[in-house]
Amino acid sequence: MEHAHHVEHPDMYDAESSKVGMWLFIFTELLLFGALFVIYAVYRYMNPEAFHLAGEELNRVIGTVNTVILLISSMTIAMATTALQKGQRNVAIALVSVTFVIGLAFLVNKYFEWGVKFSHGIWPGSEHMMNEMSHGEVLFFGLYFVMTGLHALHIIIGMAIMVFAVRGLVRGKVHPDRPSLLDNCGLYWHLVDLIWIFLFPLFYLIH
Amino acid sequence: MSGEKHHIVPYRLYFVVLIALLALTFASVWITSIELRDYTVAAALLFAIVKSYLVLNYFMHLKYDKPYIKIMVGFVFAIFLVMIVITFLDYLYR
């Protein structure tokens, strides 16, 4: 991880370039998901009825709960950067830990949500999907599993980065004059939030 | 944050932004549950765009960043927009 690299070489530390490097990485992520959004838009345009039907299958309540969860977690990690700047190390550690737990709650929700789909025989390549669904519905659920799955993977990676950020805070390697690891951890987490902000209406709300 | 000058964002501001984001979330849930026909997609996307603007500016500190970072972010979104427009021009006129 590049941030860890910076932490180990104090003389080469540069907060500005760390941040720009993180943004460049975020751009690649935005375009990765951007391409998936374009695929979604085209398939939706070609199969409006099927997407309408398939969208009804998704649980709005779970989707909304997960949105609220993710927005709150975005606030707590943003507050952690403020805490560090104010020199309140323990508050920062607590806030990142809280964010980690909230991220876990998101994944638990996702687990149950996917579990319900699986119990209805809906998973990529399932018999039910292949035999009883229209082409458009198969496309919808294919995109649903790929996009929310890829998003969940980003949640897991974000939580892993948080572990490193907390370790840095505890060991004193991340402090008010060297906040990049925590700042970039926050940026990554906000990216995950940003992607969900678009996934949520496209899959759960638009019927 | 922004170079040498550290702009410390108060906790309070983050909380206010969260409240705004939650309000927008519930508003988008409400507006998509009423029958708007073709405008449902547009309405949902509009709320999502406003929400992402808040996240980018406040949570991701773009508001306090140097202009070149803002320009870069704007450029990436512009590329994305061009990608969508070109794709749909292709599908609409083939």
Short mmCIF file of C-alpha atoms in Angstrom, two decimals:
data_model
loop_
_atom_site.label_atom_id
_atom_site.label_comp_id
_atom_site.label_asym_id
_atom_site.label_seq_id
_atom_site.Cartn_x
_atom_site.Cartn_y
_atom_site.Cartn_z
CA MET A 1 0.00 0.00 0.00
CA GLU A 2 1.48 3.31 -1.02
CA HIS A 3 0.43 5.18 2.13
CA ALA A 4 2.26 2.65 4.30
CA HIS A 5 5.29 3.30 2.13
CA HIS A 6 5.16 6.99 2.98
CA VAL A 7 4.83 6.27 6.67
CA GLU A 8 8.06 4.29 6.65
CA HIS A 9 10.13 7.04 5.04
CA PRO A 10 9.64 10.20 7.06
CA ASP A 11 11.86 12.37 4.85
CA MET A 12 9.79 11.59 1.77
CA TYR A 13 6.48 12.44 3.35
CA ASP A 14 4.34 14.81 1.30
CA ALA A 15 0.72 15.22 2.29
CA GLU A 16 -0.22 17.00 -0.92
CA SER A 17 1.06 14.32 -3.29
CA SER A 18 -0.39 11.57 -1.09
CA LYS A 19 -3.76 13.18 -1.53
CA VAL A 20 -3.37 13.68 -5.28
CA GLY A 21 -2.24 10.06 -5.64
CA MET A 22 -5.36 8.92 -3.78
CA TRP A 23 -7.57 11.07 -6.01
CA LEU A 24 -5.98 9.61 -9.14
CA PHE A 25 -6.78 6.15 -7.81
CA ILE A 26 -10.35 7.26 -7.03
CA PHE A 27 -10.70 8.44 -10.65
CA THR A 28 -9.93 4.93 -11.89
CA GLU A 29 -12.56 3.57 -9.50
CA LEU A 30 -15.12 6.11 -10.68
CA LEU A 31 -14.57 5.13 -14.28
CA LEU A 32 -14.72 1.41 -13.42
CA PHE A 33 -18.15 1.86 -11.83
CA GLY A 34 -19.00 4.48 -14.44
CA ALA A 35 -18.67 1.88 -17.19
CA LEU A 36 -20.99 -0.43 -15.24
CA PHE A 37 -23.51 2.41 -14.89
CA VAL A 38 -23.42 2.94 -18.64
CA ILE A 39 -24.10 -0.78 -19.18
CA TYR A 40 -27.00 -0.53 -16.75
CA ALA A 41 -28.39 2.54 -18.54
CA VAL A 42 -28.25 0.90 -21.96
CA TYR A 43 -29.84 -2.37 -20.81
CA ARG A 44 -32.51 -0.48 -18.94
CA TYR A 45 -33.22 1.56 -22.07
CA MET A 46 -33.52 -1.66 -24.12
CA ASN A 47 -35.57 -3.62 -21.54
CA PRO A 48 -37.73 -1.09 -19.66
CA GLU A 49 -40.52 -3.55 -18.75
CA ALA A 50 -38.22 -6.29 -17.48
CA PHE A 51 -36.17 -3.85 -15.39
CA HIS A 52 -39.39 -2.50 -13.93
CA LEU A 53 -40.56 -6.00 -12.96
CA ALA A 54 -37.20 -7.13 -11.60
CA GLY A 55 -36.77 -3.93 -9.58
CA GLU A 56 -39.96 -4.75 -7.66
CA GLU A 57 -38.20 -7.85 -6.27
CA LEU A 58 -35.70 -5.74 -4.33
CA ASN A 59 -36.44 -4.70 -0.79
CA ARG A 60 -36.63 -0.92 -0.52
CA VAL A 61 -36.48 -0.99 3.27
CA ILE A 62 -33.18 -2.88 3.41
CA GLY A 63 -31.81 -0.61 0.69
CA THR A 64 -32.82 2.51 2.60
CA VAL A 65 -31.44 1.17 5.89
CA ASN A 66 -28.11 0.44 4.21
CA THR A 67 -28.05 3.93 2.70
CA VAL A 68 -28.60 5.50 6.12
CA ILE A 69 -25.94 3.22 7.62
CA LEU A 70 -23.39 4.17 4.98
CA LEU A 71 -24.09 7.92 5.23
CA ILE A 72 -23.63 7.83 9.02
CA SER A 73 -20.37 5.91 8.62
CA SER A 74 -19.17 8.52 6.15
CA MET A 75 -19.78 11.19 8.77
CA THR A 76 -17.96 9.31 11.52
CA ILE A 77 -14.80 8.78 9.43
CA ALA A 78 -14.89 12.42 8.29
CA MET A 79 -15.10 13.40 11.96
CA ALA A 80 -12.08 11.18 12.66
CA THR A 81 -9.95 13.39 10.38
CA THR A 82 -11.13 16.44 12.32
CA ALA A 83 -10.34 14.71 15.63
CA LEU A 84 -6.80 13.94 14.45
CA GLN A 85 -6.24 17.53 13.33
CA LYS A 86 -7.37 18.68 16.75
CA GLY A 87 -4.90 16.28 18.30
CA GLN A 88 -7.64 14.14 19.86
CA ARG A 89 -6.04 10.82 19.02
CA ASN A 90 -8.31 8.62 21.10
CA VAL A 91 -11.41 10.24 19.66
CA ALA A 92 -10.03 9.59 16.17
CA ILE A 93 -9.37 5.92 17.02
CA ALA A 94 -12.87 5.57 18.46
CA LEU A 95 -14.48 7.19 15.39
CA VAL A 96 -12.61 4.97 12.91
CA SER A 97 -13.56 1.92 15.00
CA VAL A 98 -17.20 3.00 14.98
CA THR A 99 -16.98 3.39 11.19
CA PHE A 100 -15.56 -0.13 10.96
CA VAL A 101 -18.46 -1.56 12.97
CA ILE A 102 -21.01 0.33 10.86
CA GLY A 103 -19.34 -1.06 7.72
CA LEU A 104 -19.73 -4.52 9.21
CA ALA A 105 -23.43 -3.83 9.80
CA PHE A 106 -23.77 -2.92 6.11
CA LEU A 107 -22.23 -6.25 5.13
CA VAL A 108 -24.50 -8.19 7.52
CA ASN A 109 -27.52 -6.52 5.92
CA LYS A 110 -26.16 -7.36 2.47
CA TYR A 111 -25.67 -10.97 3.58
CA PHE A 112 -29.31 -11.28 4.60
CA GLU A 113 -30.49 -9.46 1.50
CA TRP A 114 -28.56 -11.75 -0.84
CA GLY A 115 -29.65 -14.72 1.31
CA VAL A 116 -33.31 -13.93 0.61
CA LYS A 117 -32.55 -13.72 -3.12
CA PHE A 118 -30.74 -17.07 -2.99
CA SER A 119 -33.65 -18.69 -1.15
CA HIS A 120 -35.92 -17.49 -3.96
CA GLY A 121 -33.60 -19.25 -6.38
CA ILE A 122 -32.15 -16.02 -7.70
CA TRP A 123 -28.39 -16.07 -8.21
CA PRO A 124 -26.27 -15.71 -11.33
CA GLY A 125 -26.81 -18.78 -13.51
CA SER A 126 -29.47 -20.32 -11.25
CA GLU A 127 -32.08 -22.63 -12.77
CA HIS A 128 -34.92 -20.29 -11.81
CA MET A 129 -33.14 -17.36 -13.45
CA MET A 130 -32.33 -19.24 -16.65
CA ASN A 131 -35.70 -20.94 -17.16
CA GLU A 132 -38.34 -18.62 -15.78
CA MET A 133 -36.98 -15.11 -16.23
CA SER A 134 -37.02 -12.99 -19.33
CA HIS A 135 -33.76 -11.89 -20.91
CA GLY A 136 -34.14 -8.41 -19.42
CA GLU A 137 -34.69 -9.70 -15.90
CA VAL A 138 -31.60 -11.89 -16.16
CA LEU A 139 -29.65 -8.78 -17.19
CA PHE A 140 -31.06 -6.79 -14.26
CA PHE A 141 -30.11 -9.40 -11.66
CA GLY A 142 -26.76 -10.01 -13.33
CA LEU A 143 -25.96 -6.32 -12.98
CA TYR A 144 -27.43 -6.25 -9.47
CA PHE A 145 -25.13 -9.02 -8.25
CA VAL A 146 -22.04 -7.73 -10.06
CA MET A 147 -22.45 -4.11 -9.02
CA THR A 148 -23.54 -4.62 -5.40
CA GLY A 149 -20.98 -7.42 -5.11
CA LEU A 150 -18.17 -5.23 -6.39
CA HIS A 151 -19.38 -2.50 -4.06
CA ALA A 152 -19.38 -4.91 -1.09
CA LEU A 153 -15.81 -5.88 -2.01
CA HIS A 154 -14.91 -2.19 -1.77
CA ILE A 155 -16.56 -2.05 1.66
CA ILE A 156 -14.34 -4.94 2.78
CA ILE A 157 -11.22 -3.25 1.36
CA GLY A 158 -12.22 0.03 3.03
CA MET A 159 -12.55 -1.76 6.36
CA ALA A 160 -9.12 -3.36 5.87
CA ILE A 161 -7.60 0.10 5.29
CA MET A 162 -9.30 1.26 8.50
CA VAL A 163 -7.44 -1.47 10.40
CA PHE A 164 -4.16 -0.02 9.10
CA ALA A 165 -5.27 3.52 9.93
CA VAL A 166 -6.11 2.54 13.52
CA ARG A 167 -2.82 0.70 13.82
CA GLY A 168 -1.02 3.82 12.60
CA LEU A 169 -2.91 5.96 15.10
CA VAL A 170 -2.21 3.59 17.99
CA ARG A 171 1.51 3.34 17.15
CA GLY A 172 1.76 7.09 16.69
CA LYS A 173 2.79 6.81 13.04
CA VAL A 174 -0.34 8.67 12.04
CA HIS A 175 -0.45 11.98 13.90
CA PRO A 176 -1.62 15.56 13.22
CA ASP A 177 1.47 16.31 11.10
CA ARG A 178 1.23 13.06 9.14
CA PRO A 179 -2.49 12.47 8.64
CA SER A 180 -2.36 11.07 5.10
CA LEU A 181 -3.14 7.44 5.92
CA LEU A 182 -6.26 8.42 7.83
CA ASP A 183 -7.23 11.10 5.28
CA ASN A 184 -6.88 8.68 2.36
CA CYS A 185 -8.73 5.98 4.28
CA GLY A 186 -11.53 8.53 4.65
CA LEU A 187 -11.43 9.46 0.95
CA TYR A 188 -11.69 5.79 0.01
CA TRP A 189 -14.63 5.27 2.34
CA HIS A 190 -16.41 8.32 0.91
CA LEU A 191 -15.88 6.90 -2.58
CA VAL A 192 -17.64 3.72 -1.44
CA ASP A 193 -20.45 5.93 -0.11
CA LEU A 194 -20.54 7.93 -3.34
CA ILE A 195 -20.99 4.79 -5.45
CA TRP A 196 -23.77 3.55 -3.19
CA ILE A 197 -25.54 6.92 -3.54
CA PHE A 198 -26.07 6.01 -7.22
CA LEU A 199 -26.55 2.25 -6.82
CA PHE A 200 -29.36 2.74 -4.33
CA PRO A 201 -31.82 4.71 -6.52
CA LEU A 202 -30.94 2.78 -9.69
CA PHE A 203 -31.65 -0.65 -8.21
CA TYR A 204 -34.03 -0.07 -5.32
CA LEU A 205 -36.01 3.05 -6.06
CA ILE A 206 -36.68 3.23 -9.78
CA HIS A 207 -39.43 0.77 -10.62
CA MET B 1 -5.92 19.38 4.36
CA SER B 2 -5.39 22.16 1.88
CA GLY B 3 -1.63 22.28 1.58
CA GLU B 4 0.17 24.18 4.32
CA LYS B 5 -2.93 25.75 5.76
CA HIS B 6 -4.84 23.13 7.68
CA HIS B 7 -8.50 23.85 7.48
CA ILE B 8 -10.17 22.02 10.33
CA VAL B 9 -13.77 21.22 9.49
CA PRO B 10 -15.88 21.44 12.68
CA TYR B 11 -17.77 18.32 13.81
CA ARG B 12 -20.95 20.33 13.68
CA LEU B 13 -20.66 20.92 9.92
CA TYR B 14 -20.27 17.20 9.26
CA PHE B 15 -23.37 16.56 11.33
CA VAL B 16 -25.36 19.17 9.41
CA VAL B 17 -24.22 17.62 6.11
CA LEU B 18 -25.29 14.18 7.36
CA ILE B 19 -28.75 15.50 8.26
CA ALA B 20 -29.04 17.04 4.77
CA LEU B 21 -27.96 13.75 3.16
CA LEU B 22 -30.48 11.76 5.20
CA ALA B 23 -33.24 14.23 4.34
CA LEU B 24 -32.37 13.93 0.63
CA THR B 25 -32.36 10.13 0.93
CA PHE B 26 -35.86 10.04 2.42
CA ALA B 27 -37.03 12.62 -0.09
CA SER B 28 -35.77 10.45 -2.95
CA VAL B 29 -37.50 7.39 -1.47
CA TRP B 30 -40.72 9.38 -1.25
CA ILE B 31 -40.56 10.94 -4.71
CA THR B 32 -39.89 7.61 -6.43
CA SER B 33 -42.82 5.98 -4.63
CA ILE B 34 -45.33 8.36 -6.18
CA GLU B 35 -46.31 7.88 -9.80
CA LEU B 36 -44.22 10.21 -11.94
CA ARG B 37 -43.85 7.92 -14.94
CA ASP B 38 -40.88 9.00 -17.03
CA TYR B 39 -39.71 11.56 -14.51
CA THR B 40 -39.02 8.99 -11.78
CA VAL B 41 -35.54 8.19 -13.13
CA ALA B 42 -34.73 11.88 -13.57
CA ALA B 43 -35.95 12.73 -10.06
CA ALA B 44 -33.99 9.89 -8.44
CA LEU B 45 -30.83 10.86 -10.31
CA LEU B 46 -31.26 14.51 -9.43
CA PHE B 47 -31.35 13.66 -5.71
CA ALA B 48 -28.33 11.38 -6.14
CA ILE B 49 -26.38 14.16 -7.88
CA VAL B 50 -27.14 16.66 -5.10
CA LYS B 51 -26.10 14.06 -2.50
CA SER B 52 -22.85 13.29 -4.30
CA TYR B 53 -22.12 17.02 -4.53
CA LEU B 54 -22.41 17.29 -0.74
CA VAL B 55 -20.23 14.21 -0.16
CA LEU B 56 -17.54 15.42 -2.58
CA ASN B 57 -17.46 18.97 -1.25
CA TYR B 58 -17.71 18.42 2.49
CA PHE B 59 -16.85 14.82 3.38
CA MET B 60 -14.10 14.60 0.76
CA HIS B 61 -12.96 18.17 1.51
CA LEU B 62 -12.99 19.30 -2.11
CA LYS B 63 -14.41 22.63 -0.99
CA TYR B 64 -11.18 23.30 0.92
CA ASP B 65 -8.83 21.81 -1.68
CA LYS B 66 -6.72 23.71 -4.18
CA PRO B 67 -8.44 24.53 -7.47
CA TYR B 68 -6.42 22.06 -9.55
CA ILE B 69 -7.83 19.10 -7.61
CA LYS B 70 -11.37 20.40 -8.14
CA ILE B 71 -10.68 20.82 -11.85
CA MET B 72 -9.35 17.25 -12.07
CA VAL B 73 -12.45 15.85 -10.38
CA GLY B 74 -14.69 17.93 -12.61
CA PHE B 75 -12.79 16.68 -15.64
CA VAL B 76 -13.34 13.03 -14.68
CA PHE B 77 -17.08 13.59 -14.29
CA ALA B 78 -17.09 15.38 -17.65
CA ILE B 79 -15.42 12.35 -19.26
CA PHE B 80 -18.07 10.13 -17.70
CA LEU B 81 -20.83 12.38 -19.03
CA VAL B 82 -19.32 12.31 -22.53
CA MET B 83 -19.13 8.52 -22.32
CA ILE B 84 -22.87 8.34 -21.53
CA VAL B 85 -23.86 10.84 -24.21
CA ILE B 86 -21.82 9.11 -26.92
CA THR B 87 -23.16 5.68 -25.94
CA PHE B 88 -26.75 6.87 -26.14
CA LEU B 89 -26.22 8.77 -29.38
CA ASP B 90 -25.02 5.49 -30.79
CA TYR B 91 -28.05 3.54 -29.52
CA LEU B 92 -30.58 6.20 -30.48
CA TYR B 93 -29.39 6.75 -34.04
CA ARG B 94 -28.17 3.37 -35.24
#
